[in-house]
Coordinates of C-alpha atoms in Angstrom, one line a residue:
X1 CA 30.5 4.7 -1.1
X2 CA 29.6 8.5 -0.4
X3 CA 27.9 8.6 -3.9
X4 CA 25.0 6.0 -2.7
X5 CA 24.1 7.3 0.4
X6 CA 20.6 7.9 1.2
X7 CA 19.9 6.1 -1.8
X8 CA 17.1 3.5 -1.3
X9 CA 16.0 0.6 -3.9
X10 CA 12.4 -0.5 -4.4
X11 CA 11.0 -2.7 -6.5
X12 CA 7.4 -2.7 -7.5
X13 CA 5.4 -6.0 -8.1
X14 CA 2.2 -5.8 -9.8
X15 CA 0.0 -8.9 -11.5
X16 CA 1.0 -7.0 -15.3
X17 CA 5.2 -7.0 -14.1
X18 CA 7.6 -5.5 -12.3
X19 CA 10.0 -2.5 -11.8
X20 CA 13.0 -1.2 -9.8
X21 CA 13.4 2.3 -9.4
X22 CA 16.3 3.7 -7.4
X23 CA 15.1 7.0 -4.8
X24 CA 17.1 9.3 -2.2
X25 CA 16.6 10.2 0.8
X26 CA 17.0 14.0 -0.6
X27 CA 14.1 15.0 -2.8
X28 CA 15.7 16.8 -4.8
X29 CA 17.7 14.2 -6.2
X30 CA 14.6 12.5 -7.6
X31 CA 13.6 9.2 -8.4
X32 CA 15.7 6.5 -11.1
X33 CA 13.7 3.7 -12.6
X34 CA 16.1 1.3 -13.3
X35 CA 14.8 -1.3 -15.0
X36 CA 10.7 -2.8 -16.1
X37 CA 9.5 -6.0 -17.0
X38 CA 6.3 -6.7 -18.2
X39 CA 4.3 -9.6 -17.9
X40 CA 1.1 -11.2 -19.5
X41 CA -1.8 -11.0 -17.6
X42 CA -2.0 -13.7 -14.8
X43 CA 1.4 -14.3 -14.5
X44 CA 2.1 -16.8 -12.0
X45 CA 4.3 -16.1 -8.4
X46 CA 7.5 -17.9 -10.2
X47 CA 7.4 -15.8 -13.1
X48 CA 6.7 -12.7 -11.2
X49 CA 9.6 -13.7 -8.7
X50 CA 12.1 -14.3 -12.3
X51 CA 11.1 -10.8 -13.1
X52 CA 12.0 -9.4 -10.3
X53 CA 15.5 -11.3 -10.2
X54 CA 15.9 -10.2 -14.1
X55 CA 15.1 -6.7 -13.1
X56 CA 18.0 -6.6 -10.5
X57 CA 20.2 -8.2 -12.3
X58 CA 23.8 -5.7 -12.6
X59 CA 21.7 -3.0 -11.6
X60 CA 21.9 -3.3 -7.1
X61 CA 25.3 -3.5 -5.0
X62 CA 26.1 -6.1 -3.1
X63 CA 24.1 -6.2 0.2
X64 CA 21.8 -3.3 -1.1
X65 CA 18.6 -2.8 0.8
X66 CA 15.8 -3.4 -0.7
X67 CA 12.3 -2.2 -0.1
X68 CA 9.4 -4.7 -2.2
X69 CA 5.8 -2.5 -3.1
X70 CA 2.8 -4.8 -3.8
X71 CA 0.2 -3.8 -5.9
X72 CA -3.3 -3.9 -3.9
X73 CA -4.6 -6.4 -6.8
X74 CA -1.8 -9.2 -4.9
X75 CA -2.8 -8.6 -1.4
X76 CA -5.2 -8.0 1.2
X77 CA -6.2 -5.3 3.4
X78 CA -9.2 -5.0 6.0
X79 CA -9.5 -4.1 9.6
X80 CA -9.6 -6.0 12.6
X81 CA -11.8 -5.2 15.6
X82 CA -10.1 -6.8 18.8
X83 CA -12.2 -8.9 21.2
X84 CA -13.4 -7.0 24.1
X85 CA -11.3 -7.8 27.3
X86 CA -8.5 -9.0 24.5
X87 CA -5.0 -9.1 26.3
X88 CA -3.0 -11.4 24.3
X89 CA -1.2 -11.1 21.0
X90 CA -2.4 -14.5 20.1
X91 CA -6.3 -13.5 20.8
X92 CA -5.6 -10.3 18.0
X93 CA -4.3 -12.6 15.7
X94 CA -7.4 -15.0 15.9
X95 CA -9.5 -11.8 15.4
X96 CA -7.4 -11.2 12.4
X97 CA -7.7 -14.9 10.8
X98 CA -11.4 -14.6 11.8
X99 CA -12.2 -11.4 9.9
X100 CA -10.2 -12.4 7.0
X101 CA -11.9 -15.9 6.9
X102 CA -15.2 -13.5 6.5
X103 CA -13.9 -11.6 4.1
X104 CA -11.9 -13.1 1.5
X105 CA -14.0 -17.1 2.2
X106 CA -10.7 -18.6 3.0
X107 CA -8.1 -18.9 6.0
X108 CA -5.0 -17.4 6.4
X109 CA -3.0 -20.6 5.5
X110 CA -0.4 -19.6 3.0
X111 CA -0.6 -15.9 3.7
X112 CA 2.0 -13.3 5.4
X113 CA 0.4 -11.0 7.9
X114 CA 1.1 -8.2 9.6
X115 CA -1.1 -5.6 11.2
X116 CA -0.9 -2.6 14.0
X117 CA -2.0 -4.4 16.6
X118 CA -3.6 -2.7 18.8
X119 CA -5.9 -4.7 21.9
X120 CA -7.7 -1.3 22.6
X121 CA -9.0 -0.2 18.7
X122 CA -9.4 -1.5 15.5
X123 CA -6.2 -1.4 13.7
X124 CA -5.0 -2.3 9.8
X125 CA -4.2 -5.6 8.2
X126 CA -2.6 -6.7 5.4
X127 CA -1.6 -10.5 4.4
X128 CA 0.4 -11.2 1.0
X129 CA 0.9 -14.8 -0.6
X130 CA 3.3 -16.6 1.2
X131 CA 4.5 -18.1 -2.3
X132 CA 4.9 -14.9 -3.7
X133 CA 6.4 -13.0 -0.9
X134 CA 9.0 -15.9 -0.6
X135 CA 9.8 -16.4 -4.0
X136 CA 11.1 -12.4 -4.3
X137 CA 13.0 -12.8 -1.1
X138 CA 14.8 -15.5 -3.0
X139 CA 15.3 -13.6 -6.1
X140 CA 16.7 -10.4 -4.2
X141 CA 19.2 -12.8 -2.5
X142 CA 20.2 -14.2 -5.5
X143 CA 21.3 -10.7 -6.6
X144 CA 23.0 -10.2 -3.0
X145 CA 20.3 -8.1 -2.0
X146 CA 18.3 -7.8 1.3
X147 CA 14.9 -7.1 1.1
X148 CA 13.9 -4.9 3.8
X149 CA 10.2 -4.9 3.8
X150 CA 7.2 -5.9 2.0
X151 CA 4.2 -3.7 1.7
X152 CA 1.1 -3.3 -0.6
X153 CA 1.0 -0.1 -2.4
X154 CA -2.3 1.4 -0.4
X155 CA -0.6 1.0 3.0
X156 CA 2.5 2.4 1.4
X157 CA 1.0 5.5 0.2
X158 CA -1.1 5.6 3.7
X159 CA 2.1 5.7 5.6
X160 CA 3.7 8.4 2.9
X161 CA 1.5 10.8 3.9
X162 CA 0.3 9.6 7.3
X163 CA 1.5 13.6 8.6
X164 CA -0.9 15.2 6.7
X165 CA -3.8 13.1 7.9
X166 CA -4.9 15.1 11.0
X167 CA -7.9 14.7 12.7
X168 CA -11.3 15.2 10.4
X169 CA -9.5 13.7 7.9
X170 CA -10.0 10.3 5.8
X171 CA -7.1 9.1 3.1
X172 CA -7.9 7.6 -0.4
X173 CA -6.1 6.1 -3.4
X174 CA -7.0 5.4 -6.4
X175 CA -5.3 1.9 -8.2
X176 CA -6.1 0.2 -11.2
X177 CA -9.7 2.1 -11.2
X178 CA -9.9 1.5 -7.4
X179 CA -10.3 3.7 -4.9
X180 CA -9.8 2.7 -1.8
X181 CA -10.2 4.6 1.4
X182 CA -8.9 4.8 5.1
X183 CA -11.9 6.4 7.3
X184 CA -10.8 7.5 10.7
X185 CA -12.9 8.6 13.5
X186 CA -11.3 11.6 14.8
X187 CA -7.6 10.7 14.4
X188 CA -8.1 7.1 15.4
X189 CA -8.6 4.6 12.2
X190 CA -11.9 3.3 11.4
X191 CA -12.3 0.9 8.6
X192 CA -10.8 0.8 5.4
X193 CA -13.3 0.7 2.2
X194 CA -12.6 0.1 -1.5
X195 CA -14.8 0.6 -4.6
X196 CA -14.3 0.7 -8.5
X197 CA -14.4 4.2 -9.4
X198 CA -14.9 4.9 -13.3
X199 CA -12.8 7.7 -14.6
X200 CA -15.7 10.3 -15.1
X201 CA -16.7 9.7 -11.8
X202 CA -17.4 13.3 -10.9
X203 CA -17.2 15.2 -7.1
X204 CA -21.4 14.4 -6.9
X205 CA -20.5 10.8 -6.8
X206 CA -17.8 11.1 -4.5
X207 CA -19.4 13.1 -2.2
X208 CA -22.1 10.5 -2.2
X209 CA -20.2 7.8 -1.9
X210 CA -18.5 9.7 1.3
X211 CA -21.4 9.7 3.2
X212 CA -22.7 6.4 2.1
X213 CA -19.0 5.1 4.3
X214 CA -19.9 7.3 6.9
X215 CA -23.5 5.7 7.6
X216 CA -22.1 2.0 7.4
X217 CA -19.3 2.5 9.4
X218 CA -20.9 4.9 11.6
X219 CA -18.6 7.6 11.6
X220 CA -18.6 11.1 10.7
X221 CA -18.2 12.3 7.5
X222 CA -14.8 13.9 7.0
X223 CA -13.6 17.5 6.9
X224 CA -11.5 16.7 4.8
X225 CA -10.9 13.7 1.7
X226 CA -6.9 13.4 0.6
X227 CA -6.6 11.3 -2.4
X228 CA -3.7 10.4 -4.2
X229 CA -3.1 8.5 -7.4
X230 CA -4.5 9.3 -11.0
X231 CA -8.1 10.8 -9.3
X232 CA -10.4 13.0 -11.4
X233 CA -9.5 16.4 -11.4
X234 CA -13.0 17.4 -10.8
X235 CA -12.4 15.9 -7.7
X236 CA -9.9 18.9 -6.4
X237 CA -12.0 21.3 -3.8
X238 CA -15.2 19.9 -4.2
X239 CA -16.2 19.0 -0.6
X240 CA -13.3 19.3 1.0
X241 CA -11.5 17.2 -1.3
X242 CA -7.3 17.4 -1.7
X243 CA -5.7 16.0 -4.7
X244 CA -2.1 15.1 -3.6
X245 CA 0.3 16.0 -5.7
X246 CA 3.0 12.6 -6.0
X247 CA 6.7 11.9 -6.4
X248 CA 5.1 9.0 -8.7
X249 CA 3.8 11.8 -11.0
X250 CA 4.6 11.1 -14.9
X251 CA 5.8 7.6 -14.1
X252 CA 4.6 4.5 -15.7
X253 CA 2.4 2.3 -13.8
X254 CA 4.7 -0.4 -12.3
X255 CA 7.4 2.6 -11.7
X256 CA 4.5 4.2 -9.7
X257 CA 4.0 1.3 -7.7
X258 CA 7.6 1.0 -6.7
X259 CA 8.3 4.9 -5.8
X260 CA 4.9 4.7 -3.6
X261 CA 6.1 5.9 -0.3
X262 CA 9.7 6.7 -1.1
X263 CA 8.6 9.8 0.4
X264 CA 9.0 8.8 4.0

C-alpha cells in the first residue's frame, strides 16, 4: 500500500484515442504512461469509452481514483456574464444555457456543466457530452475504478498554473494548432478567446492578436502572456511573453493530455 501513495491516475480522452498515465504527488518521481490507444478519426463516444476500458484494463487497483482530461476538441468553454441583481443559482445557470445557446446554436440538453459560479462577475464554463462523459464513468467502473473528476484539458492546464497568474497577467494554451486564451482584468477573469494559430506564427502576430482581445473585450492589454503547450519559440520574451516549461514535455499527444495538470 505504501508504494502507491500519492500516486494519482489520469486518463486522457481525445477525438484521435486515449491514454492512461500514472503521476505522483512528488515531482520527482515523474510521470508513467501506462497504456495508449489510438483511434481513427471520428471515433464515436462508445468506442472512445471501449478505449478507455481497454486502456485500464490490469493496469489500475481496485478502487483506484481516477482523474479523466478532455481534449478542448470534445468540449466546451465560454464565459458567463450573470444577470444584474442575479441572486439565485438557478438564474446563473439560465445565463449559462443562454450564452451557450448563442454560442455553440444549440441548448444544453445532453451536456454536463459546470462553471465557477459567481452572481457578482463573469466566471468560466465548461459542458462535456453527456454520452461521452457517462460512457467513461462506466468503463472506469468496470475496471473497479472511481473516476474523480472530469475536466477539459484548457481548464486543466488553467488551474495547473493558476499561482503564477498574478494580476496583469492573461494564460494561453496552445492544442491541436489552437490557442486559446484566458484574459483577466486585473486578477479577476474576463473572457476566454481561442483562435487557430499556424506554427510560424511569429511574436508580431501575437502581439497583434493580444491587443486585438483587449479592444473587444475591453480590457487592458496584459503585462504579461503565459502560454503553455507546443508554442513557437519565437514567442519566448517578446512582449512580455512566458513560455511555460511542462511536466507534459516530450510526451506524446494523448499522454500530454492526460498529465495536463498533474501538477496541482
Amino acid at each position: 500500500m505504501l508504494k502507491r501513495l500519492g500516486k494519482q491516475f489520469r486518463i486522457g480522452v481525445a477525438p484521435g484515442g486515449v491514454a492512461l498515465a500514472r503521476t505522483s504527488v512528488w515531482r520527482r518521481a515523474g510521470i508513467e504512461v501506462l497504456a495508449e490507444r489510438a483511434l481513427p478519426a471520428g471515433a464515436s463516444h462508445e468506442q472512445l469509452a471501449a478505449a478507455v476500458g481497454e486502456a485500464l484494463d490490469g493496469a489500475i487497483p481496485r478502487n483506484a481514483a481516477v482523474s479523466v482530461v478532455l481534449a478542448d476538441d470534445l468540449a466546451r468553454i465560454w464565459q458567463v456574464t450573470p444577470p444584474a441583481g442575479c441572486t439565485r443559482m438557478s438564474d446563473l445557470q439560465a445565463a449559462a444555457g443562454m450564452r451557450f445557446q448563442t454560442l455553440f446554436g444549440a441548448s444544453t440538453t445532453g451536456w454536463r456543466i459546470a462553471a465557477d459560479w459567481d452572481a457578482s462577475r463573469p466566471f468560466l464554463a465548461a459542458a462535456a457530452p453527456e454520452p461521452l462523459v457517462g460512457a467513461i464513468e462506466e468503463a472506469v467502473r468496470g475496471q473497479r475504478g472511481q473516476v474523480v473528476e472530469v475536466v477539459p484539458q484548457f481548464v486543466a492546464a488553467l488551474n495547473e498554473w493558476r499561482a503564477q497568474i498574478r494580476p496583469g497577467a492573461w494564460f494561453g494554451m496552445i492544442q491541436s494548432e489552437v490557442l486559446t486564451l484566458a484574459l483577466f482584468d486585473g486578477a479577476a477573469f474576463a473572457a476566454v478567446r481561442s483562435v487557430p494559430v499556424s506554427p510560424d506564427a511569429g511574436p508580431d502576430w501575437l502581439d497583434a492578436h493580444v491587443a486585438r482581445e483587449a479592444l473587444r473585450v475591453g480590457v487592458a492589454r496584459p503585462e504579461r502572456l503565459l502560454v503553455c503547450g507546443p508554442a513557437p519559440a519565437s514567442w519566448a520574451g517578446g512582449d512580455g511573453c512566458e513560455l511555460l516549461a511542462s511536466a507534459q514535455s516530450g510526451l506524446s499527444g494523448l499522454a500530454a493530455v492526460a498529465c495536463t495538470g498533474s501538477a496541482r
